[in-house]
XYZ file of N, CA and C in Angstrom:
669
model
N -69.244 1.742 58.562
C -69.754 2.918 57.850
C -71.144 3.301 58.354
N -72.074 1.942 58.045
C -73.293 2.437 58.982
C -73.554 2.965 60.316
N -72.388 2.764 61.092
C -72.418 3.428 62.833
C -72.001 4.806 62.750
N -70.990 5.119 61.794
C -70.057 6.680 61.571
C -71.731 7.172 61.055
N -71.867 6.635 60.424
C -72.987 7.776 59.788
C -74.386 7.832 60.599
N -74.529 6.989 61.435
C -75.850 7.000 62.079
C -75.139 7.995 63.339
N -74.113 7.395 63.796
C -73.698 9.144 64.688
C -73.632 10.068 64.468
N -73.001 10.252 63.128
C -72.938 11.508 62.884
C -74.569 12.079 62.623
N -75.704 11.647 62.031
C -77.054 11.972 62.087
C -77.680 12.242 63.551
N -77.188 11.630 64.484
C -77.505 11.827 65.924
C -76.541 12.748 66.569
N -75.888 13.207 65.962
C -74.907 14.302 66.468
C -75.659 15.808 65.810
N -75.624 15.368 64.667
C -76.732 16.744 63.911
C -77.732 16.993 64.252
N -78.600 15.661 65.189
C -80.289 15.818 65.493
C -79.983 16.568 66.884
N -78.719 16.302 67.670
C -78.544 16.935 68.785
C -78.266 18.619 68.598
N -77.401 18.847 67.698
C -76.727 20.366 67.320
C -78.606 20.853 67.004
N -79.427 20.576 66.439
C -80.608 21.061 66.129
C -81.468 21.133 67.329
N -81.525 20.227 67.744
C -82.086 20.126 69.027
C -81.434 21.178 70.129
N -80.158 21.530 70.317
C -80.045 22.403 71.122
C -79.949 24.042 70.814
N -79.913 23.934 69.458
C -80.055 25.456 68.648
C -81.700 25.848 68.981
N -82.749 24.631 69.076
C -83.733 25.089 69.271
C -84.387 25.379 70.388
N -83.512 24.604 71.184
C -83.325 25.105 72.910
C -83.029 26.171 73.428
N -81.808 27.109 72.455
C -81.499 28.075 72.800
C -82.507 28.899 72.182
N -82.967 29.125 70.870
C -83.850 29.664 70.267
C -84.954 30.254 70.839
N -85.400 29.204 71.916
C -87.038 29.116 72.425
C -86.500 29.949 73.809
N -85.153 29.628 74.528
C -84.914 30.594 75.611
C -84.890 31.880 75.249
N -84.200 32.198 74.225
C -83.999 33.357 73.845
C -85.226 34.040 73.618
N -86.536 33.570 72.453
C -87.975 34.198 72.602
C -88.356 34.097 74.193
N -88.419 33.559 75.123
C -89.296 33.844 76.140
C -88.450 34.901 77.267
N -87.191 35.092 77.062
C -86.355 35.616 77.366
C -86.737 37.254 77.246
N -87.069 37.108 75.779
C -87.180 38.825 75.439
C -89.136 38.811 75.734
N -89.646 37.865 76.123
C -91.070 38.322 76.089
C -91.249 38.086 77.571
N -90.631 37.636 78.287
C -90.499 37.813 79.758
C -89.657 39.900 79.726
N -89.163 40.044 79.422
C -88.328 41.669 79.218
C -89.521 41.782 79.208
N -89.838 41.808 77.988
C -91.216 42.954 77.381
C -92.523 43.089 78.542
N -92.501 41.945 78.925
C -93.655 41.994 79.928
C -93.297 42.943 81.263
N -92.165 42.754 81.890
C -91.253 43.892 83.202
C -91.337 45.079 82.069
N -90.431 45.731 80.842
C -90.811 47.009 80.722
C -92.410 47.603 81.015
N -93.650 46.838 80.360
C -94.935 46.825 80.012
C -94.854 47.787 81.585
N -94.609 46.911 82.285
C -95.126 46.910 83.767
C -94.398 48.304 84.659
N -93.092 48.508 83.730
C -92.468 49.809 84.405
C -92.945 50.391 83.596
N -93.371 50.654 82.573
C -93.698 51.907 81.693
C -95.487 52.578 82.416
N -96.006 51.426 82.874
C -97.376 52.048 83.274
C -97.076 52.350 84.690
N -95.951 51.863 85.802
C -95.976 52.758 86.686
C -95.165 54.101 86.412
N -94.130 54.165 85.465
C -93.667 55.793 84.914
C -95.327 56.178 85.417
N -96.271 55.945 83.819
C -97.482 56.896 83.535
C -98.342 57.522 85.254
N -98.127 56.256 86.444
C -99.146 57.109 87.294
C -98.207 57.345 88.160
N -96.604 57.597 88.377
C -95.877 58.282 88.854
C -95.934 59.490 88.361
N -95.835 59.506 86.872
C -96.293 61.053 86.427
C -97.510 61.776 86.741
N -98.675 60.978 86.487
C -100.088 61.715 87.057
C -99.510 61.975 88.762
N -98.821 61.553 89.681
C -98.836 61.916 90.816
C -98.315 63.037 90.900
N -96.853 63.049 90.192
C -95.890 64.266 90.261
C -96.944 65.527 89.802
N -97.864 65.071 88.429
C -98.594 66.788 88.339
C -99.992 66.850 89.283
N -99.728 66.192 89.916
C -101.198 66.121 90.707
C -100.390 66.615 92.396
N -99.903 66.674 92.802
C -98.820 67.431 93.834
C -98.117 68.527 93.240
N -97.823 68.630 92.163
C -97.600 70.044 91.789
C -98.368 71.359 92.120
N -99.389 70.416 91.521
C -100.883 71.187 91.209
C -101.067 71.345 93.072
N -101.074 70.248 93.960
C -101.593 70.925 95.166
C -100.332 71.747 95.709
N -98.927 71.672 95.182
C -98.287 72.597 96.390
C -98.674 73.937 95.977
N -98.644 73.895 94.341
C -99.444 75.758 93.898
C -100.487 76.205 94.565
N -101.833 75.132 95.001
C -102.436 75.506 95.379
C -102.739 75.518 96.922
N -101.923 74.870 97.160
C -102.233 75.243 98.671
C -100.878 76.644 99.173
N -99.530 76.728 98.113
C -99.177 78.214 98.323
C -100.261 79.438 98.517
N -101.237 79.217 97.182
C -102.386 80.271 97.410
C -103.326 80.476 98.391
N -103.472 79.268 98.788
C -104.448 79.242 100.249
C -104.074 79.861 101.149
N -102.613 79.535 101.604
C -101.627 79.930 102.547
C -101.652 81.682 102.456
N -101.226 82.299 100.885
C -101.980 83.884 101.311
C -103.094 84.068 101.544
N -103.943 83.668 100.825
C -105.401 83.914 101.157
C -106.186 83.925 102.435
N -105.257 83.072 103.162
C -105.787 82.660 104.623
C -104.517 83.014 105.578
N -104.059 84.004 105.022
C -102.693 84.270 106.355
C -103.380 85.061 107.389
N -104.643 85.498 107.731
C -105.527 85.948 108.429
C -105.443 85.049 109.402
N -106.140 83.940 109.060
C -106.582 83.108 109.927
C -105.444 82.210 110.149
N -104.661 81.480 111.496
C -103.677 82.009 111.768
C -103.681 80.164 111.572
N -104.968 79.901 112.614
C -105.441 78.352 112.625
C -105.182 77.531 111.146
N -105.627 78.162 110.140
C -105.586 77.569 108.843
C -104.961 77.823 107.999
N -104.055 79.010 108.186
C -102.808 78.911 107.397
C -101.523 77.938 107.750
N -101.326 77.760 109.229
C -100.665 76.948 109.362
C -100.594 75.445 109.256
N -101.957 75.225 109.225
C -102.428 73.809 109.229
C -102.457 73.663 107.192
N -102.345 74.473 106.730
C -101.898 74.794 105.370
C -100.772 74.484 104.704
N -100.113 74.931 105.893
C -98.291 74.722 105.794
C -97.757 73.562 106.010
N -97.948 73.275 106.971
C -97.715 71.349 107.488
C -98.330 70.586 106.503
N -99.416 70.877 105.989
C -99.851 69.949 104.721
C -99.035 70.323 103.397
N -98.669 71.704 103.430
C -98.055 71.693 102.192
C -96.738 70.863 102.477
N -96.071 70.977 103.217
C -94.306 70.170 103.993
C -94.579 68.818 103.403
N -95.372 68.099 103.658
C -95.708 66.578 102.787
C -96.005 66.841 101.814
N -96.889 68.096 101.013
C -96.903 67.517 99.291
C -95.779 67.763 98.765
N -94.781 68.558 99.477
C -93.885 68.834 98.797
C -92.624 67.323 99.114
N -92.611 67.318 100.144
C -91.670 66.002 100.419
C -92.237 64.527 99.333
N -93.496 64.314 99.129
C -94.345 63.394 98.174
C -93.909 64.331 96.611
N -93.743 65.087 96.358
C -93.626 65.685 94.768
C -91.741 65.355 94.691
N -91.223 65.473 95.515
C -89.798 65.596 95.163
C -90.011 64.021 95.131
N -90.631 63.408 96.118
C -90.795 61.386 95.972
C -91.032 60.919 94.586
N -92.172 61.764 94.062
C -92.535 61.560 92.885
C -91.417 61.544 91.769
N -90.936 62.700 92.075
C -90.167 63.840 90.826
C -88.725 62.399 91.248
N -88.356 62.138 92.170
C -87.054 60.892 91.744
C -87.850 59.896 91.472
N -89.278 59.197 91.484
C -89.669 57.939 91.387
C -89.009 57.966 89.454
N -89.850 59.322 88.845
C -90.191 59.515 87.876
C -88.952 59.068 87.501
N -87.370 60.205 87.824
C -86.228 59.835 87.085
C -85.753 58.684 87.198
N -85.940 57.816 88.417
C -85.556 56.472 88.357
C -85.832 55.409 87.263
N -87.395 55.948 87.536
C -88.386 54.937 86.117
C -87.234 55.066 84.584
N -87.250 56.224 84.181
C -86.924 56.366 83.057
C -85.354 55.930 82.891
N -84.753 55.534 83.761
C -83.286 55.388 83.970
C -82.959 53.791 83.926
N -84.201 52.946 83.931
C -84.149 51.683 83.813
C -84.022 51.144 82.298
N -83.233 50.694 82.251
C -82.768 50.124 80.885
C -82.839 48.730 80.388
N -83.757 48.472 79.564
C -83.903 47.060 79.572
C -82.904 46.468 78.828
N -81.737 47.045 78.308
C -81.136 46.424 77.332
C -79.466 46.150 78.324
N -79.635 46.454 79.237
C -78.734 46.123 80.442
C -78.780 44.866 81.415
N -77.759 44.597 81.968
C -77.855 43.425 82.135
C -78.532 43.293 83.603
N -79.463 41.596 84.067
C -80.622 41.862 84.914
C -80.047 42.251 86.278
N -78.840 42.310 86.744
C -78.635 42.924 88.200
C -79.101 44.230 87.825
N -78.467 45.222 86.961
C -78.350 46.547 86.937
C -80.171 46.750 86.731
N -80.865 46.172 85.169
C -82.084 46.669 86.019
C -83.095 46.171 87.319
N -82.560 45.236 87.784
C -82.863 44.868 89.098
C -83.010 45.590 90.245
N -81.704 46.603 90.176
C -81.153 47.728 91.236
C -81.967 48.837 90.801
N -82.433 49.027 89.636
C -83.386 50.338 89.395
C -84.640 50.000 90.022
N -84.972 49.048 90.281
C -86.709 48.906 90.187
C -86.582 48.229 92.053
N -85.083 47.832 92.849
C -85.163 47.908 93.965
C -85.500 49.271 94.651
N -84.840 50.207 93.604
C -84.605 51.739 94.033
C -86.100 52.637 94.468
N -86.719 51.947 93.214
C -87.868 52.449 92.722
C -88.956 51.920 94.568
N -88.526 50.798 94.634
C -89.457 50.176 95.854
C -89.059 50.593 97.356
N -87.853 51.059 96.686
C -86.977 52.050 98.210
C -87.905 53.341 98.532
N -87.970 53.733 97.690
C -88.901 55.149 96.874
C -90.447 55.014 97.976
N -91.131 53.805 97.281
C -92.515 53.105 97.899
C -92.166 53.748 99.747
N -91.283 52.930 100.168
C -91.388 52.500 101.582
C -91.293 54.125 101.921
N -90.625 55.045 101.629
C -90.551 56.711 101.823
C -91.717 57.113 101.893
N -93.044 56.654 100.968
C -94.393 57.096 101.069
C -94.841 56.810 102.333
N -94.678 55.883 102.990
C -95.317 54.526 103.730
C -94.819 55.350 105.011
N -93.271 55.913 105.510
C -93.345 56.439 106.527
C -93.525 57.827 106.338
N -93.853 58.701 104.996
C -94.448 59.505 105.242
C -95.652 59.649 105.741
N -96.656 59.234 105.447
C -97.917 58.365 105.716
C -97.724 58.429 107.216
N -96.939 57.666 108.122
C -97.082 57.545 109.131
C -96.166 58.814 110.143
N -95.629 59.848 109.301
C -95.134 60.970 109.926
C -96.193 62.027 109.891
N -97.207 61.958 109.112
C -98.716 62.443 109.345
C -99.726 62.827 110.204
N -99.628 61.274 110.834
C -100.505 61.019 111.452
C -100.520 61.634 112.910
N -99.585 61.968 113.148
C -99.699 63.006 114.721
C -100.361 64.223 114.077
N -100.151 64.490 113.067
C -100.540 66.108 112.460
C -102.117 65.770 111.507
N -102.365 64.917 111.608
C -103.956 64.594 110.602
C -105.122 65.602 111.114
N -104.868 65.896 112.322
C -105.907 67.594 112.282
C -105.713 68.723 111.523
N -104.435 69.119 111.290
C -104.445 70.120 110.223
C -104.831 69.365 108.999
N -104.984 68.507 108.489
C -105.619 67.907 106.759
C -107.391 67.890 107.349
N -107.528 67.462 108.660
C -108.953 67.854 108.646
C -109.921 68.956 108.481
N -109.121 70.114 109.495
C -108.945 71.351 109.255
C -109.308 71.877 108.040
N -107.801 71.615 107.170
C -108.367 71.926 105.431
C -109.120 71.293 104.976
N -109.302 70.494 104.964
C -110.293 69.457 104.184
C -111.315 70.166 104.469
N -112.121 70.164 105.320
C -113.384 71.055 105.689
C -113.617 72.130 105.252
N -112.589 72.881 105.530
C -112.311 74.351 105.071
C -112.663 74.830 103.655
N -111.834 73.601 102.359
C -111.713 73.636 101.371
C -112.938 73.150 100.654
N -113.487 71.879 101.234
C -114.740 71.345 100.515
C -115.745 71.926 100.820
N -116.340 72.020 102.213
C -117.443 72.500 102.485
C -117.552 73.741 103.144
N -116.340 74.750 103.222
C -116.731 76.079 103.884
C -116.724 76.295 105.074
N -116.234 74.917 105.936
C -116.600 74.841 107.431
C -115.228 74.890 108.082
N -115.314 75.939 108.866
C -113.991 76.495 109.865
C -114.408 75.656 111.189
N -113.600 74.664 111.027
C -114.038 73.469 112.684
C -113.458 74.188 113.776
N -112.117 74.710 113.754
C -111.239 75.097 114.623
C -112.162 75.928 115.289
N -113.246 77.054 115.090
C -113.540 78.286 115.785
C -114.903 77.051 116.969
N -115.044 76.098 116.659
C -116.312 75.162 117.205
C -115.703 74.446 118.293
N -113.983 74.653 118.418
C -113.560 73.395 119.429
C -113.030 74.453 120.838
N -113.398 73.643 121.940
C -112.637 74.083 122.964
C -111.320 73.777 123.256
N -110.874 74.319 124.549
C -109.890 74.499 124.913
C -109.060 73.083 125.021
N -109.918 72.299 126.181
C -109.759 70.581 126.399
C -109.501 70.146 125.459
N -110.405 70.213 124.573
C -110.329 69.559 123.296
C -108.875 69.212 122.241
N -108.617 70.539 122.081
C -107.362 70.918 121.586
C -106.161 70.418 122.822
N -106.177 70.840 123.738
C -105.462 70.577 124.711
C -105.295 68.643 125.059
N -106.396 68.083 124.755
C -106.372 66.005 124.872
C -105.603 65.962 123.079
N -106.311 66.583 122.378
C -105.373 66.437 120.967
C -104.134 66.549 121.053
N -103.267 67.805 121.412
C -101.963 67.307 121.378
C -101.358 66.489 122.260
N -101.695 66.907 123.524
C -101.233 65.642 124.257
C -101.125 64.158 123.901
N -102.362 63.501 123.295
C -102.290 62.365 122.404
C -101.429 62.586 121.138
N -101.499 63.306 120.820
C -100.868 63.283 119.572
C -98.879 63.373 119.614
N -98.895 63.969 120.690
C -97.441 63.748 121.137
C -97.127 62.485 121.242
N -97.574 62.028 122.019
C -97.779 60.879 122.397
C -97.606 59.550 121.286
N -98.274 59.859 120.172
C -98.222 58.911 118.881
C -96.266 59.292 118.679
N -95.540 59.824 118.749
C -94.206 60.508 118.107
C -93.590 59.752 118.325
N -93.062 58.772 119.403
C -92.044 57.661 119.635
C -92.386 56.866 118.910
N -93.636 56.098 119.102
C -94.281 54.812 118.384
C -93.777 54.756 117.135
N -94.214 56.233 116.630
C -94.539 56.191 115.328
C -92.649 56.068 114.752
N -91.970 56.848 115.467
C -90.298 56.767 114.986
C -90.076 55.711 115.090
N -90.565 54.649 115.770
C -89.899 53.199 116.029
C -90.808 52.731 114.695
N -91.685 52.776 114.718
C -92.148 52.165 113.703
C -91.235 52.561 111.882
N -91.020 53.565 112.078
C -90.192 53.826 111.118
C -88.840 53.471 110.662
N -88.178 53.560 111.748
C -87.301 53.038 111.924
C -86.976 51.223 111.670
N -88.030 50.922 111.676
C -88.108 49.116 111.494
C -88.361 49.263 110.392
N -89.452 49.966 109.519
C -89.585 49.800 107.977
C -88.483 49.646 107.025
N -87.623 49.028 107.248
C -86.347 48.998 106.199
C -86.529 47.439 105.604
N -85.770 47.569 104.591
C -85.199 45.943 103.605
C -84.884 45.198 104.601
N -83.738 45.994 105.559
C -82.706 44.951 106.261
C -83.601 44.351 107.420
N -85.136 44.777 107.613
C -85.793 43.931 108.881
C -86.746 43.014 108.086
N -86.944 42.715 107.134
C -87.702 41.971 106.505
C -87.671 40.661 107.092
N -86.852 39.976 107.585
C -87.213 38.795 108.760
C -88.284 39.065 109.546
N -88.321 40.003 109.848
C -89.724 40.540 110.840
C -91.343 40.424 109.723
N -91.994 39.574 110.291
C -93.307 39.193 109.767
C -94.073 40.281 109.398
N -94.064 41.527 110.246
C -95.223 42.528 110.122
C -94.209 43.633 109.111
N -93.111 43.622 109.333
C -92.179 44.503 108.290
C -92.527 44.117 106.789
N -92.472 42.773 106.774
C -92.006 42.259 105.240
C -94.037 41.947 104.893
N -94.418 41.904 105.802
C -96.103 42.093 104.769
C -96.211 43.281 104.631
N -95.822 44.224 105.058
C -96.100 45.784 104.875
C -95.345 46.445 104.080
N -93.896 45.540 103.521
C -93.125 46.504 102.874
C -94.036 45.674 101.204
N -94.056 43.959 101.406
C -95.237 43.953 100.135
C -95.960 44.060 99.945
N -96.948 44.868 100.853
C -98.172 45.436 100.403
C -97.965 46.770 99.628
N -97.109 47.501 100.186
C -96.928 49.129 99.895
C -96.218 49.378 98.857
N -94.905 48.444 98.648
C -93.923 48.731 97.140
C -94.346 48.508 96.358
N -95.508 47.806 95.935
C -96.096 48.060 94.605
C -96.070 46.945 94.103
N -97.613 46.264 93.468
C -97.602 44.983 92.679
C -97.361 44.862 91.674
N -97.276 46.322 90.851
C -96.506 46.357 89.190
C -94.833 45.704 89.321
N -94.453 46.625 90.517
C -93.174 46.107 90.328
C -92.588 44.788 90.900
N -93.645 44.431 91.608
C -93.322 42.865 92.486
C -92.992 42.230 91.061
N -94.547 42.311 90.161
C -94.595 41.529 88.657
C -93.425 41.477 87.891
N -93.131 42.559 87.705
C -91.497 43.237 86.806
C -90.379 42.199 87.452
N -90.289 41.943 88.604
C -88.911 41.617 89.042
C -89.725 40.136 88.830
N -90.288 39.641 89.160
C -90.884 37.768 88.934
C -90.123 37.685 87.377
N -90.560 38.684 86.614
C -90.373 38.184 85.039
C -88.936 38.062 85.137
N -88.072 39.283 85.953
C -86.762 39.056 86.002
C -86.254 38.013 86.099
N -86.987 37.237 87.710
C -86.501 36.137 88.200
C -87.038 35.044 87.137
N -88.076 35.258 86.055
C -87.747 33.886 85.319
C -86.734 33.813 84.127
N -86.315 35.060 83.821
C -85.134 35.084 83.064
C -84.215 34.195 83.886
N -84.029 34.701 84.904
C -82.958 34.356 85.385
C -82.451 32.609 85.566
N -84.123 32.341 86.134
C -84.180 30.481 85.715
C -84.063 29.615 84.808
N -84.142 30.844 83.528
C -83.986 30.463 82.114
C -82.512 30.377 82.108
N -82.086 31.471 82.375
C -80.559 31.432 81.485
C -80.227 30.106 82.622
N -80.549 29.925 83.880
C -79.396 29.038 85.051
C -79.644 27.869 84.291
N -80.893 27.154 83.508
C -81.197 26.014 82.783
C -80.327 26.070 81.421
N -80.174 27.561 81.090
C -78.883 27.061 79.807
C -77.877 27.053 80.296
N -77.216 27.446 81.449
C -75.994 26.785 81.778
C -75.692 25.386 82.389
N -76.854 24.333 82.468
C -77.162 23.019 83.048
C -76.552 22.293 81.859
């Protein structure tokens, strides 16, 4: 009688013991969540400040573009800058719908795949950025133009302009190869995979860690 009943007390201390096992997974479970939404909800907020902050420049550099259809130099160098805010606002304008499309109450592949999407998004900035850079005289151009009043173009010679594009052609292969390597699937490559985690974003690196400790959680309740 005394062994039936001392098992059965060690059978009950176990059923308690693992109710409180599950218990304690389950709280860090949802406060690991809470911490990844935290972390997508504040990149929503400065995906949104971006989207109205590129709004705001494609309106305004439309207006520049009449204002300056005179000048032939700085309307066009107007235009090529507007071609990226607008390619960066539509970046924005899906970052935004992606954000909001993440569901925390879904299970962690599915929001996993939103917030990969979201970092797919990132790397689009990254070779925009570098589809630029043959054209970074027209943003100098405006830039000058716009802040301080100063028309550079009427100050440069012929050479001048003439070693600019030539170099600048010149950057166009590099720069496609380089683009072309920026993908997920080259991340074996050392200089790919520090550049794709520098640029996708440390909110969301954070978000997916919390994922991955869910995920160590639940693999320990199936042990």
């Amino acid at each position: 009688m005394e062994t039936t009943e001392i098992r059965r007390k060690i059978e009950a201390y176990e059923i308690k013991i693992e109710e409180s096992l599950t218990l304690n997974k389950a709280i860090l479970k949802t406060i690991q969540l809470e911490k990844s939404e935290k972390k997508i909800r504040s990149i929503l907020v400065y995906r949104t400040i971006d989207l109205f902050l590129f709004a705001f420049l494609t309106l305004y550099l439309g207006n520049y573009v009449v204002t300056h259809w005179s000048e032939t130099h700085l309307a066009i160098s107007a235009i090529i800058v507007s071609v990226f805010v607008l390619i960066a606002l539509a970046g924005s304008i899906g970052q935004v719908a992606l954000l909001q499309q993440i569901d925390f109450s879904k299970p962690l592949v599915d929001i996993r795949k939103k917030i990969q999407l979201v970092n797919t998004q990132n790397i689009l900035f990254i070779k925009l950025i570098l589809l630029s850079i043959p054209l970074w005289w027209s943003f100098s151009l405006l830039s000058l133009d716009v802040f301080l009043g100063f028309d550079l173009y009427t100050h440069l010679n012929d050479v001048f302009i003439s070693w600019y594009l030539i170099c600048n052609t010149a950057l166009v292969i590099p720069i496609i190869w380089l683009i072309n390597k920026l993908t997920y699937k080259n991340t074996h490559i050392g200089w790919v995979r520090k550049t794709i985690g520098l640029f996708s974003g440390k909110k969301t690196r954070k978000a997916t860690e919390y994922l991955n400790e869910i995920e160590d959680l639940e693999g320990l309740t199936h042990l």
